[in-house]
Coordinates of N, CA, C and O in Angstrom, one line a residue:
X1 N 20.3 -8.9 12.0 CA 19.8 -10.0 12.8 C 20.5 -10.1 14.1 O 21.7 -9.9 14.1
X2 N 19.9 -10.5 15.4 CA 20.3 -10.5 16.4 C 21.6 -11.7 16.8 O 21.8 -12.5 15.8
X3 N 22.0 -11.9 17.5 CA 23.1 -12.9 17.8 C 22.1 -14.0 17.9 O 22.2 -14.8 16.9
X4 N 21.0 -14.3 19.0 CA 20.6 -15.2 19.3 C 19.6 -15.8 17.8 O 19.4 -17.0 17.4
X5 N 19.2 -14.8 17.2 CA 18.6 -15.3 15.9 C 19.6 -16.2 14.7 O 19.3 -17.2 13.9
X6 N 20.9 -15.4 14.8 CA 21.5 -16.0 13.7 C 22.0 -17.1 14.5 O 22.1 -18.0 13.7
X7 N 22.3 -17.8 15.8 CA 22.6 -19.3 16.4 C 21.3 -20.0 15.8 O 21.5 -21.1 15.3
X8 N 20.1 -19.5 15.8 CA 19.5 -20.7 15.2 C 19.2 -20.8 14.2 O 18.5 -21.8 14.0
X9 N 19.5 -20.0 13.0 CA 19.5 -19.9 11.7 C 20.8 -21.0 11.2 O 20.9 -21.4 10.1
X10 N 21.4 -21.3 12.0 CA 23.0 -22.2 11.6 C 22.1 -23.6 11.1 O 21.2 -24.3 11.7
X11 N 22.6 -23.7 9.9 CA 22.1 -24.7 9.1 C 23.4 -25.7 8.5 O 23.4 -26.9 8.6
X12 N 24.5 -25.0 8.0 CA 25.1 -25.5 7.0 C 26.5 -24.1 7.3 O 26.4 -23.1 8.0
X13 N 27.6 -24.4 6.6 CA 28.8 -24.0 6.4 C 28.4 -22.9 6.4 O 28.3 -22.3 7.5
X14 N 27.8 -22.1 5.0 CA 27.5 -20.6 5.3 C 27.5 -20.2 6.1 O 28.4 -19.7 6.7
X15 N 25.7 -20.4 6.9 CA 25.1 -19.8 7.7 C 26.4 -19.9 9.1 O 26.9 -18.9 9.6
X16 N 26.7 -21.0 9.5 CA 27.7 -21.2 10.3 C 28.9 -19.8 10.4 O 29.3 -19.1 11.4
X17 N 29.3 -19.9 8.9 CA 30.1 -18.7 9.0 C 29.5 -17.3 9.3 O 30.2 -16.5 10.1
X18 N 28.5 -16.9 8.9 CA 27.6 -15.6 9.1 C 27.4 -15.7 10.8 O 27.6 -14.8 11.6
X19 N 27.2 -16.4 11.0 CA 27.2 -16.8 12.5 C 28.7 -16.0 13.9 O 28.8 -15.3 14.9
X20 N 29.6 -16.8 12.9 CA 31.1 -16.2 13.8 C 31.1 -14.7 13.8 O 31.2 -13.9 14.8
X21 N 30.8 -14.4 12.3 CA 30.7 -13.1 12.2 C 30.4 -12.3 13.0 O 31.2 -11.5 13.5
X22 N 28.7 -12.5 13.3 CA 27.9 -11.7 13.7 C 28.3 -12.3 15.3 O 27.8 -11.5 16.1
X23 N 28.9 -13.3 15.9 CA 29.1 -13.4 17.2 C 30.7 -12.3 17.4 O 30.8 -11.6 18.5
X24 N 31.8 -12.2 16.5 CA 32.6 -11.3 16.6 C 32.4 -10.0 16.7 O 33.2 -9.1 17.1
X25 N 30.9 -9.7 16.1 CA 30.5 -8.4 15.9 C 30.6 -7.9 16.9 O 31.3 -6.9 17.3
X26 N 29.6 -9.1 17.9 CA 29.5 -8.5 19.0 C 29.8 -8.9 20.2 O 29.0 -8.8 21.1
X27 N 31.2 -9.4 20.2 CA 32.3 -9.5 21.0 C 32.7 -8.0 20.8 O 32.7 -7.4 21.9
X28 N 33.0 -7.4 19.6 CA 33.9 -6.0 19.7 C 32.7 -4.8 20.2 O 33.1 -3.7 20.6
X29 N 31.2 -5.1 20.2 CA 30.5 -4.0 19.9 C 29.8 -3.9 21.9 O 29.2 -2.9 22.4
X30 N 30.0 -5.0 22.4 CA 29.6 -5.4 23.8 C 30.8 -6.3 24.7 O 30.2 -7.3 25.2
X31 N 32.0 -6.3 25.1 CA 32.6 -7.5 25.6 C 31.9 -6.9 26.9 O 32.6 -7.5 27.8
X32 N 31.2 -6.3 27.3 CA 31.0 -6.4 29.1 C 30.0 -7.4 29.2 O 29.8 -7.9 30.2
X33 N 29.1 -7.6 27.9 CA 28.0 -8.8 28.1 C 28.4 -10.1 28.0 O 27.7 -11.1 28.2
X34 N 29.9 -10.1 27.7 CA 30.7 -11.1 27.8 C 31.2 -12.0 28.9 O 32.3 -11.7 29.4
X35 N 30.3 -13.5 29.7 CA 31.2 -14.0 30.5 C 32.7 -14.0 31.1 O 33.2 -13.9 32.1
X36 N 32.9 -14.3 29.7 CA 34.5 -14.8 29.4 C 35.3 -13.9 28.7 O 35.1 -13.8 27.5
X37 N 36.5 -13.1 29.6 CA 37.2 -12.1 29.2 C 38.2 -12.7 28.0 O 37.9 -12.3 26.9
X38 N 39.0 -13.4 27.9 CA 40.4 -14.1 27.9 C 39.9 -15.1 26.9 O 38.7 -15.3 26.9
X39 N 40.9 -15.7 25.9 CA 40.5 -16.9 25.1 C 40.3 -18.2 25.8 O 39.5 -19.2 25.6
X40 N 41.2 -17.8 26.7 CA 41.2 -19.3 27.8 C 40.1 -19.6 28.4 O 39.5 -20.7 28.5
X41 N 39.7 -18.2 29.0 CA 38.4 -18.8 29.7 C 37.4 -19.2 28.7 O 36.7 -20.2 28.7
X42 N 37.3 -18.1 27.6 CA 35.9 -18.9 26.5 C 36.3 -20.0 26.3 O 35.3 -20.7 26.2
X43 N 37.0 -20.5 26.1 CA 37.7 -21.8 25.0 C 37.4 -23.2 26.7 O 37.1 -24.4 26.7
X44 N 37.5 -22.7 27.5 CA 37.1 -23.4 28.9 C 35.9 -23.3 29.5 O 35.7 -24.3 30.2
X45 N 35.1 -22.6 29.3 CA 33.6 -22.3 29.4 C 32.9 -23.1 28.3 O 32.0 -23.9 28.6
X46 N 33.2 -23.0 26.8 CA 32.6 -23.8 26.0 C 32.9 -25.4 26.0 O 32.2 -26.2 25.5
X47 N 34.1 -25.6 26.9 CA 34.0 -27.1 26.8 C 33.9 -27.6 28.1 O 34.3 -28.8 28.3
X48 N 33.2 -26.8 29.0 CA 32.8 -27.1 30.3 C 30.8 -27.4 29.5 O 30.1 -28.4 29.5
X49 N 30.7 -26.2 29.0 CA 29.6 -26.4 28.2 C 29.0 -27.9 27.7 O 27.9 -28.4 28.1
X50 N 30.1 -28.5 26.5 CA 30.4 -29.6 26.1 C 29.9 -30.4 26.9 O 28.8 -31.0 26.6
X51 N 30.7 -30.7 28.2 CA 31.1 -32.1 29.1 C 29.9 -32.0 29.8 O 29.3 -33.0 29.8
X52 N 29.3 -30.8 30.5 CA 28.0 -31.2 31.1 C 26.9 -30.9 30.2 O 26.1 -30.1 30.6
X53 N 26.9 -31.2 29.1 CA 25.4 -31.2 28.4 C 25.3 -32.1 27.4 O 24.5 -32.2 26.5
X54 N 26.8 -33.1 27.5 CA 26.9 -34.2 26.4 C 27.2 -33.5 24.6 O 26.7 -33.9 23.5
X55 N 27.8 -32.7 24.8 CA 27.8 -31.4 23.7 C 26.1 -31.6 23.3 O 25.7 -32.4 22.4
X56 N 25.3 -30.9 23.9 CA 24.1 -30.8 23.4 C 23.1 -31.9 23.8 O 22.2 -31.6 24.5
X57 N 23.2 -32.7 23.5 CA 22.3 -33.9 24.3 C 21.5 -33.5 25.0 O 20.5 -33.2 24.5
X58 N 21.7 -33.5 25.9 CA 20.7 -33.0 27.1 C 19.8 -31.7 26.8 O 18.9 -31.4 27.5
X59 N 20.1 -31.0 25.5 CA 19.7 -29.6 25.3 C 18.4 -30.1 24.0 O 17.3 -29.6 23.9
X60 N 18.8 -31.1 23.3 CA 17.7 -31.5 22.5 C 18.8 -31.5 21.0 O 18.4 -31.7 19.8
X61 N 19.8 -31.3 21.2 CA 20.9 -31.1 20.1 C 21.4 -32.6 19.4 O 22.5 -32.5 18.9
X62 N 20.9 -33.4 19.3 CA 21.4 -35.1 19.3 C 21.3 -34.9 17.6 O 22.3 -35.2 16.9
X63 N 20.0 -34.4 16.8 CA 19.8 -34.3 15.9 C 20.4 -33.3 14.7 O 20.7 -33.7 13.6
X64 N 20.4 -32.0 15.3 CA 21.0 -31.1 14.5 C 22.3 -31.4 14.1 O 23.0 -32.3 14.6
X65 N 22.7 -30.6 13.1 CA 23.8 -30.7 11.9 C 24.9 -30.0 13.2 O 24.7 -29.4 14.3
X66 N 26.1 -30.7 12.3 CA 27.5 -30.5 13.4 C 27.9 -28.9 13.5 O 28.6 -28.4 14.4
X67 N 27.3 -28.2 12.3 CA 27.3 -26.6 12.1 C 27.2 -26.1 13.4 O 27.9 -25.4 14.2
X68 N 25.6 -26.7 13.6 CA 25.2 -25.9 14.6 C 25.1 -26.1 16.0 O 24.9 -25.2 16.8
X69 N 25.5 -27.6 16.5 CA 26.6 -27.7 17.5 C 27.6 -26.8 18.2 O 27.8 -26.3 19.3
X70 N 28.4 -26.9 16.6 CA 30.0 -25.9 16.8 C 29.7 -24.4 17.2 O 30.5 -23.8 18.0
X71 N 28.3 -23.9 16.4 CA 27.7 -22.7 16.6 C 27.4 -22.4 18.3 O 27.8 -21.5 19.1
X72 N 26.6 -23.8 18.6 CA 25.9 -23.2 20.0 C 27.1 -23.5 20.9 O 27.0 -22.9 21.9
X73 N 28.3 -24.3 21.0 CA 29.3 -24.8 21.4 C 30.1 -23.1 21.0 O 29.6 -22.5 22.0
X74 N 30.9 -22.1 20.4 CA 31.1 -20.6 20.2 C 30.3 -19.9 21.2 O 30.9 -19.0 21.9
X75 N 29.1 -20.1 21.2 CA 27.8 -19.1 21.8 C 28.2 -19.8 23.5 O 28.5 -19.0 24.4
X76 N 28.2 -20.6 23.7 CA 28.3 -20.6 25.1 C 29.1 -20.2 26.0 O 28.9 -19.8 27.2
X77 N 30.6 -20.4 25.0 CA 32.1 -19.5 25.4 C 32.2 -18.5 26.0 O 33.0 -18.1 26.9
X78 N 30.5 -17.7 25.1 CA 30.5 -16.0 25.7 C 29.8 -16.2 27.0 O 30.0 -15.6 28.0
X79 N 28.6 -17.4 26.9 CA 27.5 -17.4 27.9 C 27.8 -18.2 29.2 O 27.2 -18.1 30.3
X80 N 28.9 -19.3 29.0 CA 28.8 -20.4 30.0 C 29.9 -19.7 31.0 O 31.0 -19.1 30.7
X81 N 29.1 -20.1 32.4 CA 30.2 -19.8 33.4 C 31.2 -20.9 34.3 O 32.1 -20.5 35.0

C-alpha cells in the first residue's frame, strides 16, 4: 500500500501503527522526497503544520479519531515546509 493510502486508512491504534511503518519505510527507501532532513526540522515542520491549520481544522480534520491526526500531523514533517 502506498504512503498516501495507508494515511487514510488510519482508523485506530493498529492501523496508526502500520502507518509509522510504512512512513519509515519510506523515509529509508526515498529521504530525497523528504522535506525535512534532520529530526528537528520534521518535528518543526509538523508543528508549523499544527499551528497554521488548527491541527487539522481548517483541512476538514475536526471530526476524525486522534489516530489520525497524529498520522497526518507524522506525514506533514516529511511534506510541510
Amino acid at each position: 500500500m502506498q504512503l498516501h493510502e495507508q494515511l487514510e486508512a488510519v482508523t485506530d491504534e493498529a492501523t496508526f501503527l502500520e502507518f509509522v511503518r510504512t512512513l519509515a519505510n519510506d523515509r529509508r527507501a526515498d529521504c530525497k522526497a523528504w522535506q525535512n532532513d534532520s529530526i528537528e526540522d520534521f518535528l518543526e515542520a509538523a508543528g508549523s503544520w499544527a499551528d497554521d491549520s488548527g491541527f487539522g481544522a481548517r483541512q476538514g480534520l475536526s471530526a476524525v479519531s486522534p489516530w489520525k491526526k497524529f498520522a497526518v500531523f507524522l506525514y506533514c514533517g516529511k511534506i510541510y515546509e
